[in-house]
Short mmCIF file of C-alpha atoms in Angstrom, two decimals:
data_model
loop_
_atom_site.label_atom_id
_atom_site.label_comp_id
_atom_site.label_asym_id
_atom_site.label_seq_id
_atom_site.Cartn_x
_atom_site.Cartn_y
_atom_site.Cartn_z
CA UNK A 1039 38.99 53.55 20.19
CA UNK A 1040 38.28 51.43 23.30
CA UNK A 1041 34.67 50.43 22.50
CA UNK A 1042 33.43 47.06 21.23
CA UNK A 1043 34.31 48.12 17.66
CA UNK A 1044 37.97 48.49 18.49
CA UNK A 1045 37.93 45.16 20.39
CA UNK A 1046 36.48 43.39 17.37
CA UNK A 1047 39.01 45.09 15.12
CA UNK A 1048 41.89 44.00 17.33
CA UNK A 1049 40.55 40.43 17.51
CA UNK A 1050 40.30 40.24 13.71
CA UNK A 1051 43.86 41.50 13.36
CA UNK A 1052 45.20 38.98 15.89
CA UNK A 1053 43.23 36.17 14.20
CA UNK A 1054 44.65 37.07 10.77
CA UNK A 1055 48.19 37.17 12.08
CA UNK A 1056 47.89 33.86 13.94
CA UNK A 1057 46.23 32.13 10.96
CA UNK A 1058 48.93 33.41 8.61
CA UNK A 1059 51.75 32.28 10.90
CA UNK A 1060 50.11 28.84 11.27
CA UNK A 1061 49.75 28.50 7.49
CA UNK A 1062 53.32 29.63 6.84
CA UNK A 1063 54.65 27.13 9.40
CA UNK A 1064 52.56 24.24 8.07
CA UNK A 1065 53.49 25.00 4.45
CA UNK A 1066 57.20 25.44 5.17
CA UNK A 1067 57.36 22.12 7.02
CA UNK A 1068 54.98 20.12 4.83
CA UNK A 1069 56.44 20.87 1.38
CA UNK A 1070 54.61 19.65 -1.71
CA UNK A 1071 52.93 16.74 0.10
CA UNK A 1072 51.76 18.70 3.16
CA UNK A 1073 48.43 20.42 3.63
CA UNK A 1074 49.71 23.60 1.94
CA UNK A 1075 50.93 21.62 -1.05
CA UNK A 1076 47.58 19.84 -1.33
CA UNK A 1077 45.66 23.14 -1.19
CA UNK A 1078 47.96 24.57 -3.89
CA UNK A 1079 47.63 21.55 -6.15
CA UNK A 1080 43.82 21.50 -5.90
CA UNK A 1081 43.52 25.22 -6.62
CA UNK A 1082 45.95 25.11 -9.55
CA UNK A 1083 44.11 22.19 -11.14
CA UNK A 1084 40.79 23.96 -10.61
CA UNK A 1085 42.01 27.06 -12.47
CA UNK A 1086 43.85 25.10 -15.19
CA UNK A 1087 40.93 24.95 -17.70
CA UNK A 1088 40.30 28.70 -17.33
CA UNK A 1089 44.01 29.44 -17.83
CA UNK A 1090 44.07 27.17 -20.90
CA UNK A 1091 41.10 29.01 -22.41
CA UNK A 1092 42.57 32.44 -21.78
CA UNK A 1093 45.99 31.38 -23.07
CA UNK A 1094 44.41 30.14 -26.32
CA UNK A 1095 42.39 33.34 -26.62
CA UNK A 1096 45.43 35.56 -26.02
CA UNK A 1097 47.65 33.89 -28.64
CA UNK A 1098 45.99 35.47 -31.71
CA UNK A 1099 45.83 38.82 -29.90
CA UNK A 1100 49.54 38.60 -29.13
CA UNK A 1101 50.28 37.80 -32.77
CA UNK A 1102 48.17 40.76 -33.90
CA UNK A 1103 49.81 43.06 -31.35
CA UNK A 1104 53.21 41.86 -32.52
CA UNK A 1105 52.22 42.83 -36.02
CA UNK A 1106 51.06 46.28 -34.86
CA UNK A 1107 54.17 47.03 -32.83
CA UNK A 1108 56.48 46.01 -35.69
CA UNK A 1109 54.59 47.87 -38.38
CA UNK A 1110 57.07 50.76 -38.66
CA UNK A 1111 56.26 54.04 -40.38
CA UNK A 1112 52.95 53.55 -42.20
CA UNK A 1113 51.55 57.03 -41.58
CA UNK A 1114 51.11 57.75 -45.30
CA UNK A 1115 48.97 54.75 -45.99
CA UNK A 1116 45.21 54.79 -45.67
CA UNK A 1117 43.23 53.00 -42.97
CA UNK A 1118 42.35 49.97 -45.06
CA UNK A 1119 45.94 49.35 -46.10
CA UNK A 1120 47.10 49.73 -42.55
CA UNK A 1121 44.64 47.12 -41.36
CA UNK A 1122 45.61 44.76 -44.15
CA UNK A 1123 49.28 45.28 -43.45
CA UNK A 1124 48.78 44.58 -39.77
CA UNK A 1125 46.75 41.48 -40.51
CA UNK A 1126 49.40 40.28 -42.94
CA UNK A 1127 52.14 40.90 -40.42
CA UNK A 1128 50.10 39.19 -37.74
CA UNK A 1129 49.73 36.20 -40.06
CA UNK A 1130 53.46 36.32 -40.85
CA UNK A 1131 54.24 36.41 -37.15
CA UNK A 1132 51.92 33.46 -36.62
CA UNK A 1133 53.73 31.64 -39.45
CA UNK A 1134 57.15 32.43 -37.98
CA UNK A 1135 55.84 31.32 -34.61
CA UNK A 1136 54.68 27.99 -36.09
CA UNK A 1137 58.08 27.49 -37.76
CA UNK A 1138 59.86 28.24 -34.49
CA UNK A 1139 57.61 25.77 -32.66
CA UNK A 1140 58.48 23.06 -35.20
CA UNK A 1141 62.19 23.84 -34.81
CA UNK A 1142 61.92 23.63 -31.03
CA UNK A 1143 60.03 20.34 -31.18
CA UNK A 1144 62.55 18.92 -33.67
CA UNK A 1145 65.40 19.81 -31.31
CA UNK A 1146 63.59 18.14 -28.43
CA UNK A 1147 62.94 15.06 -30.54
CA UNK A 1148 66.67 14.64 -31.19
CA UNK A 1149 68.24 15.91 -27.98
CA UNK A 1150 72.01 15.43 -28.19
CA UNK A 1151 72.19 15.06 -24.41
CA UNK A 1152 70.47 12.49 -22.18
CA UNK A 1153 69.34 10.54 -25.29
CA UNK A 1154 68.27 7.46 -23.38
CA UNK A 1155 66.63 9.21 -20.45
CA UNK A 1156 62.83 9.04 -20.44
CA UNK A 1157 61.11 12.40 -20.54
CA UNK A 1158 57.81 14.19 -21.00
CA UNK A 1159 57.49 17.04 -23.50
CA UNK A 1160 55.51 20.02 -22.24
CA UNK A 1161 54.56 23.53 -23.26
CA UNK A 1162 55.34 26.68 -21.32
CA UNK A 1163 51.98 28.36 -20.89
CA UNK A 1164 52.52 30.95 -18.16
CA UNK A 1165 55.08 33.29 -16.74
CA UNK A 1166 55.26 33.91 -13.02
CA UNK A 1167 52.14 35.54 -11.53
CA UNK A 1168 54.37 37.19 -8.91
CA UNK A 1169 57.28 39.60 -8.85
CA UNK A 1170 59.85 37.91 -6.66
CA UNK A 1171 60.56 34.65 -8.47
CA UNK A 1172 61.78 33.42 -11.85
CA UNK A 1173 59.39 30.64 -12.75
CA UNK A 1174 57.31 29.44 -15.68
CA UNK A 1175 54.23 27.22 -15.72
CA UNK A 1176 53.96 24.01 -17.76
CA UNK A 1177 50.79 22.42 -19.11
CA UNK A 1178 51.67 18.97 -17.71
CA UNK A 1179 51.62 17.64 -14.16
CA UNK A 1180 51.76 14.51 -12.01
CA UNK A 1181 49.01 12.98 -14.16
CA UNK A 1182 51.58 12.80 -16.99
CA UNK A 1183 54.34 11.36 -14.80
CA UNK A 1184 56.00 14.55 -13.56
CA UNK A 1185 57.28 14.96 -10.01
CA UNK A 1186 58.97 17.73 -8.01
CA UNK A 1187 62.71 18.28 -8.60
CA UNK A 1188 62.77 16.70 -12.07
CA UNK A 1189 65.15 18.61 -14.40
CA UNK A 1190 63.69 20.60 -17.28
CA UNK A 1191 65.60 21.13 -20.54
CA UNK A 1192 65.01 22.92 -23.81
CA UNK A 1193 66.71 21.97 -27.07
CA UNK A 1194 69.58 24.29 -26.03
CA UNK A 1195 70.29 23.00 -22.54
CA UNK A 1196 69.22 23.03 -18.91
CA UNK A 1197 66.38 25.42 -18.03
CA UNK A 1198 65.69 24.56 -14.38
CA UNK A 1199 63.84 22.04 -12.24
CA UNK A 1200 60.25 21.41 -11.23
CA UNK A 1201 59.43 23.21 -7.99
CA UNK A 1202 55.71 22.42 -7.69
CA UNK A 1203 53.65 19.77 -9.40
CA UNK A 1204 49.88 19.37 -9.31
CA UNK A 1205 47.88 16.81 -11.29
CA UNK A 1206 47.61 18.96 -14.43
CA UNK A 1207 50.17 21.71 -13.94
CA UNK A 1208 53.76 22.18 -12.85
CA UNK A 1209 56.02 25.12 -12.07
CA UNK A 1210 59.64 25.30 -13.22
CA UNK A 1211 62.12 27.10 -10.99
CA UNK A 1212 64.44 28.64 -13.59
CA UNK A 1213 68.24 28.67 -13.23
CA UNK A 1214 68.00 32.47 -13.05
CA UNK A 1215 65.92 32.36 -9.84
CA UNK A 1216 67.68 33.68 -6.76
CA UNK A 1217 66.85 30.41 -5.01
CA UNK A 1218 68.45 28.26 -7.71
CA UNK A 1219 71.92 26.69 -7.65
CA UNK A 1220 73.41 24.02 -9.90
CA UNK A 1221 76.75 22.25 -9.74
CA UNK A 1222 78.61 22.60 -13.05
CA UNK A 1223 81.82 21.28 -14.60
CA UNK A 1224 84.07 22.95 -17.17
CA UNK A 1225 84.18 20.55 -20.12
CA UNK A 1226 87.75 21.55 -21.09
CA UNK A 1227 89.46 21.63 -17.69
CA UNK A 1228 87.17 19.53 -15.50
CA UNK A 1229 87.02 22.30 -12.85
CA UNK A 1230 83.85 22.35 -10.82
CA UNK A 1231 81.81 25.23 -9.44
CA UNK A 1232 78.32 26.29 -8.50
CA UNK A 1233 76.15 28.45 -10.73
CA UNK A 1234 73.92 30.62 -8.54
CA UNK A 1235 70.80 32.23 -9.97
CA UNK A 1236 70.86 35.94 -10.73
CA UNK A 1237 67.51 37.31 -11.94
CA UNK A 1238 68.93 40.80 -12.51
CA UNK A 1239 71.05 39.93 -15.50
CA UNK A 1240 71.26 37.71 -18.55
CA UNK A 1241 74.66 36.68 -17.21
CA UNK A 1242 75.07 34.38 -14.21
CA UNK A 1243 77.92 34.12 -11.68
CA UNK A 1244 80.04 30.98 -11.30
CA UNK A 1245 81.03 30.60 -7.64
CA UNK A 1246 82.77 28.12 -5.37
CA UNK A 1247 85.34 27.29 -7.99
CA UNK A 1248 88.94 26.40 -7.14
CA UNK A 1249 91.13 29.52 -7.03
CA UNK A 1250 93.68 27.66 -9.16
CA UNK A 1251 91.10 26.74 -11.80
CA UNK A 1252 92.25 27.37 -15.38
CA UNK A 1253 88.89 28.24 -16.86
CA UNK A 1254 88.70 30.88 -19.60
CA UNK A 1255 86.13 32.67 -21.70
CA UNK A 1256 84.50 30.37 -24.23
CA UNK A 1257 84.62 27.27 -22.03
CA UNK A 1258 81.45 25.21 -21.98
CA UNK A 1259 79.80 24.19 -18.72
CA UNK A 1260 77.73 21.06 -18.13
CA UNK A 1261 75.98 19.72 -15.04
CA UNK A 1262 78.09 17.75 -12.58
CA UNK A 1263 75.19 15.54 -11.54
CA UNK A 1264 74.95 13.59 -8.33
CA UNK A 1265 72.93 10.76 -6.87
CA UNK A 1266 71.21 13.12 -4.41
CA UNK A 1267 70.76 16.17 -6.64
CA UNK A 1268 67.99 16.84 -9.14
CA UNK A 1269 70.28 17.11 -12.17
CA UNK A 1270 71.80 14.27 -14.21
CA UNK A 1271 75.41 14.69 -15.35
CA UNK A 1272 76.56 16.28 -18.63
CA UNK A 1273 73.52 18.43 -19.45
CA UNK A 1274 74.75 21.61 -21.23
CA UNK A 1275 74.22 24.66 -19.04
CA UNK A 1276 76.08 27.61 -20.54
CA UNK A 1277 79.29 29.16 -21.76
CA UNK A 1278 81.80 31.29 -19.83
CA UNK A 1279 81.83 34.79 -21.30
CA UNK A 1280 84.36 36.50 -19.03
CA UNK A 1281 86.94 35.67 -16.37
CA UNK A 1282 88.05 38.73 -14.42
CA UNK A 1283 90.61 39.03 -11.65
CA UNK A 1284 89.66 42.11 -9.59
CA UNK A 1285 92.65 43.49 -7.68
CA UNK A 1286 92.67 42.25 -4.11
CA UNK A 1287 89.98 39.61 -4.66
CA UNK A 1288 90.75 36.03 -3.68
CA UNK A 1289 88.74 34.42 -6.43
CA UNK A 1290 88.18 35.27 -10.08
CA UNK A 1291 84.84 36.75 -11.13
CA UNK A 1292 83.44 34.36 -13.70
CA UNK A 1293 80.33 35.23 -15.68
CA UNK A 1294 78.33 32.73 -17.67
CA UNK A 1295 75.68 33.02 -20.38
CA UNK A 1296 73.08 30.28 -20.12
CA UNK A 1297 72.23 28.32 -23.27
CA UNK A 1298 68.51 27.99 -22.52
CA UNK A 1299 66.35 31.10 -22.26
CA UNK A 1300 62.78 30.68 -21.02
CA UNK A 1301 61.74 33.94 -22.71
CA UNK A 1302 62.46 32.42 -26.11
CA UNK A 1303 61.29 28.88 -25.43
CA UNK A 1304 57.85 27.39 -25.79
CA UNK A 1305 58.45 23.64 -25.65
CA UNK A 1306 60.56 21.84 -23.07
CA UNK A 1307 61.30 18.31 -21.97
CA UNK A 1308 61.02 17.24 -18.36
CA UNK A 1309 63.58 14.51 -17.77
CA UNK A 1310 62.29 11.73 -15.50
CA UNK A 1311 65.39 11.69 -13.37
CA UNK A 1312 66.43 9.89 -11.29
CA UNK A 1313 65.25 7.04 -13.50
CA UNK A 1314 63.22 4.61 -11.43
CA UNK A 1315 63.71 0.93 -12.34
CA UNK B 105 24.63 39.87 3.46
CA UNK B 106 24.87 36.67 1.40
CA UNK B 107 24.54 38.64 -1.81
CA UNK B 108 27.37 40.93 -0.74
CA UNK B 109 29.71 38.06 0.05
CA UNK B 110 28.66 36.34 -3.18
CA UNK B 111 29.69 39.46 -5.11
CA UNK B 112 32.99 39.63 -3.23
CA UNK B 113 33.67 35.94 -3.91
CA UNK B 114 32.91 36.42 -7.60
CA UNK B 115 35.24 39.41 -7.76
CA UNK B 116 37.96 37.42 -6.02
CA UNK B 117 37.71 34.64 -8.62
CA UNK B 118 37.84 37.24 -11.41
CA UNK B 119 40.94 38.87 -9.88
CA UNK B 120 42.68 35.49 -9.48
CA UNK B 121 42.00 34.64 -13.13
CA UNK B 122 43.32 38.03 -14.25
CA UNK B 123 46.36 37.77 -11.97
CA UNK B 124 47.36 34.25 -13.00
CA UNK B 125 46.26 34.02 -16.64
CA UNK B 126 46.24 37.53 -18.10
CA UNK B 127 48.75 39.75 -16.30
CA UNK B 128 51.72 37.35 -16.74
CA UNK B 129 51.26 38.20 -20.46
CA UNK B 130 51.26 41.96 -19.83
CA UNK B 131 54.23 42.44 -17.53
CA UNK B 132 55.50 46.01 -17.61
CA UNK B 133 59.20 46.47 -16.75
CA UNK B 134 59.01 42.79 -15.73
CA UNK B 135 56.51 43.35 -12.91
CA UNK B 136 52.83 42.59 -12.41
CA UNK B 137 50.39 44.44 -10.13
CA UNK B 138 48.82 42.82 -7.04
CA UNK B 139 45.16 43.01 -7.99
CA UNK B 140 43.93 41.42 -4.77
CA UNK B 141 45.82 43.94 -2.66
CA UNK B 142 44.44 46.89 -4.62
CA UNK B 143 40.88 45.57 -4.19
CA UNK B 144 41.46 45.02 -0.45
CA UNK B 145 42.76 48.56 -0.04
CA UNK B 146 39.75 49.95 -1.92
CA UNK B 147 37.42 48.04 0.41
CA UNK B 148 39.37 49.16 3.50
CA UNK B 149 39.22 52.81 2.42
CA UNK B 150 35.49 52.70 1.69
CA UNK B 151 34.12 50.18 4.22
CA UNK B 152 36.64 50.07 7.05
CA UNK B 153 39.68 48.10 8.18
CA UNK B 154 37.90 44.88 9.23
CA UNK B 155 36.37 44.00 5.87
CA UNK B 156 39.50 45.28 4.06
CA UNK B 157 41.77 43.11 6.19
CA UNK B 158 39.62 39.99 5.76
CA UNK B 159 39.39 40.47 1.99
CA UNK B 160 43.12 41.22 1.84
CA UNK B 161 43.87 38.03 3.77
CA UNK B 162 41.72 35.87 1.47
CA UNK B 163 43.03 37.56 -1.70
CA UNK B 164 46.62 37.14 -0.48
CA UNK B 165 45.96 33.49 0.24
CA UNK B 166 44.64 33.07 -3.31
CA UNK B 167 47.86 34.66 -4.63
CA UNK B 168 50.02 32.45 -2.43
CA UNK B 169 48.51 29.35 -4.00
CA UNK B 170 50.19 30.25 -7.30
CA UNK B 171 53.56 31.38 -5.87
CA UNK B 172 56.57 29.49 -4.55
CA UNK B 173 56.79 31.37 -1.24
CA UNK B 174 55.02 29.89 1.81
CA UNK B 175 51.23 29.86 1.90
CA UNK B 176 50.10 32.72 4.14
CA UNK B 177 52.90 35.19 3.39
CA UNK B 178 51.00 37.35 0.88
CA UNK B 179 47.86 36.83 2.98
CA UNK B 180 49.59 38.37 6.00
CA UNK B 181 51.14 41.23 4.00
CA UNK B 182 47.87 42.08 2.18
CA UNK B 183 45.72 41.72 5.32
CA UNK B 184 47.98 43.91 7.46
CA UNK B 185 48.32 46.57 4.76
CA UNK B 186 44.57 46.79 4.16
CA UNK B 187 43.97 46.94 7.91
CA UNK B 188 46.38 49.83 8.46
CA UNK B 189 45.15 51.71 5.39
CA UNK B 190 41.60 51.36 6.71
CA UNK B 191 42.62 52.52 10.20
CA UNK B 192 44.50 55.49 8.78
CA UNK B 193 41.65 56.45 6.50
CA UNK B 194 39.16 56.51 9.39
CA UNK B 195 41.08 59.34 10.99
CA UNK B 196 41.20 61.31 7.74
CA UNK B 197 38.70 62.53 5.18
CA UNK B 198 37.78 60.00 2.50
CA UNK B 199 40.17 60.54 -0.40
CA UNK B 200 38.90 61.99 -3.67
CA UNK B 201 38.77 59.51 -6.59
CA UNK B 202 41.90 60.95 -8.12
CA UNK B 203 43.78 60.15 -4.89
CA UNK B 204 43.05 56.41 -5.30
CA UNK B 205 46.13 55.67 -7.43
CA UNK B 206 48.31 57.39 -4.84
CA UNK B 207 46.74 55.38 -2.01
CA UNK B 208 47.14 52.14 -4.00
CA UNK B 209 50.77 52.92 -4.87
CA UNK B 210 51.62 53.64 -1.24
CA UNK B 211 49.79 50.50 -0.10
CA UNK B 212 51.57 48.47 -2.79
CA UNK B 213 54.96 49.66 -1.57
CA UNK B 214 54.05 48.95 2.08
CA UNK B 215 52.71 45.49 1.22
CA UNK B 216 55.80 44.73 -0.89
CA UNK B 217 58.10 45.76 1.95
CA UNK B 218 56.09 43.64 4.41
CA UNK B 219 56.18 40.68 2.02
CA UNK B 220 59.96 40.87 1.67
CA UNK B 221 60.61 41.60 5.35
CA UNK B 222 58.28 38.90 6.68
CA UNK B 223 59.52 36.51 4.00
CA UNK B 224 63.11 36.96 5.14
CA UNK B 225 61.98 36.28 8.72
CA UNK B 226 60.46 32.93 7.74
CA UNK B 227 63.47 31.73 5.76
CA UNK B 228 62.94 33.33 2.33
CA UNK B 229 66.29 35.15 2.36
CA UNK B 230 66.37 35.23 -1.44
CA UNK B 231 63.74 38.00 -1.23
CA UNK B 232 65.97 40.24 0.85
CA UNK B 233 68.06 41.68 -1.99
CA UNK B 234 68.48 45.10 -3.58
CA UNK B 235 66.52 43.97 -6.64
CA UNK B 236 63.41 43.70 -4.45
CA UNK B 237 63.45 47.48 -3.87
CA UNK B 238 63.14 48.12 -7.62
CA UNK B 239 60.39 45.50 -7.92
CA UNK B 240 58.44 46.93 -4.96
CA UNK B 241 58.57 50.47 -6.36
CA UNK B 242 57.61 49.49 -9.92
CA UNK B 243 54.85 47.14 -8.76
CA UNK B 244 53.55 49.94 -6.51
CA UNK B 245 53.27 52.26 -9.52
CA UNK B 246 51.52 49.50 -11.50
CA UNK B 247 49.13 49.02 -8.53
CA UNK B 248 48.35 52.73 -8.75
CA UNK B 249 47.50 52.45 -12.45
CA UNK B 250 45.18 49.44 -12.06
CA UNK B 251 43.54 51.15 -9.07
CA UNK B 252 41.69 53.38 -11.54
CA UNK B 253 39.70 50.30 -12.59
CA UNK B 254 39.89 48.07 -9.51
CA UNK B 255 38.78 50.67 -6.92
CA UNK B 256 35.30 51.30 -8.41
CA UNK B 257 34.87 47.58 -9.13
CA UNK B 258 35.79 46.55 -5.57
CA UNK B 259 33.69 49.28 -3.96
CA UNK B 260 30.68 48.25 -6.06
CA UNK B 261 31.17 44.56 -5.26
CA UNK B 262 31.45 45.24 -1.51
CA UNK B 263 28.53 47.65 -1.34
CA UNK B 264 26.09 46.65 1.42
CA UNK B 265 22.37 46.39 0.65
CA UNK B 266 21.64 49.24 3.08
CA UNK B 267 23.80 52.29 2.31
CA UNK B 268 26.51 52.88 4.89
CA UNK B 269 25.92 55.70 7.36
CA UNK B 270 28.34 58.60 7.25
CA UNK B 271 31.43 57.78 9.28
CA UNK B 272 30.35 54.16 9.94
CA UNK B 273 32.24 51.04 9.05
CA UNK B 274 29.40 50.17 6.70
CA UNK B 275 28.84 46.51 7.40
#
């Protein structure tokens, strides 16, 4: 263990650790415009055409698989009928998918909120490649006018904000991510709070709200908006589903169901906010 | 030597494409496996800790490019895990093929714990939550499943032109 082999081994280990620490430090300090950000953007753009191709190829397979998994009890039918049924269901799924896409695009075309704010419509093409973050990938990037921190909405409401943007791709940090927080206002009472991301549940927690707040289940929440923050005011966020007062607790436990759900959304609009003159 | 590194580079590109374009579509229990880590562990088990650690570092770096956490975090976790798996393996008999999923699962859990622990140290406190334990365990199991395919692939890609001598590092 003390020969030249073990020396080389130790040197490699030390080199890996020092290189990693240097990269982590540079990336943490540099952000999207630092050397780490530039490496990321270049690599993401380089892989974008491959991802596009695979995404297109996987769509029909997903439709077919959807048809197979929803086929129910067809044990008594022969092989040919099964195949035809699956194909028909795959086609039906594709048709339903097309109708849903049109509905989503129609909603985006006539957004009831932020009607005058310029925006770029984009398609969600990827989920997160990792396990510790709630993100989705969009097929548009800085080449189409997108920039980090711009808010992203679906036809239902706020979905999140852009965390990373390369020339052809961008990544949305969803409201459900643990690292996400958005200031919200109760439309009925005007009370303000902070909605912190909770990836474990479909329901989110409303925190930092006045202990005397008069919010109740059913109240709608919209973004507060601020000059410094990434979100414009009055974008629908969600609806309060429960207000509990645990014995001994200082503040009420308020749970919120978000309007926008990335799992059931394909098209989104990136709002170009703050609007530059 | 060049041919060997060419094969490893090609495999790395293939794993990155699978990790970023295919596996997000086939999440199981909302987790994806770490293909680069599994390949690095396979290489460490078969060809020693040095090559495993270097491949793990590069594969981790390739993963980091597509994640929100700092560049170098997965690289460090994958590199260290492959290194220690390689070191441990050298003092034991080479595992039978059916042990590979177990090795990959254990390595996946160790790498996940390192990722979360090191991440919290460098300011990624959002990783240090109870939910991460569930993710680490499930992803470890998924790593074990994909090891059945990735191990032979990685070992073939990293095979030197001259067969490794028994007990040697092999490169």
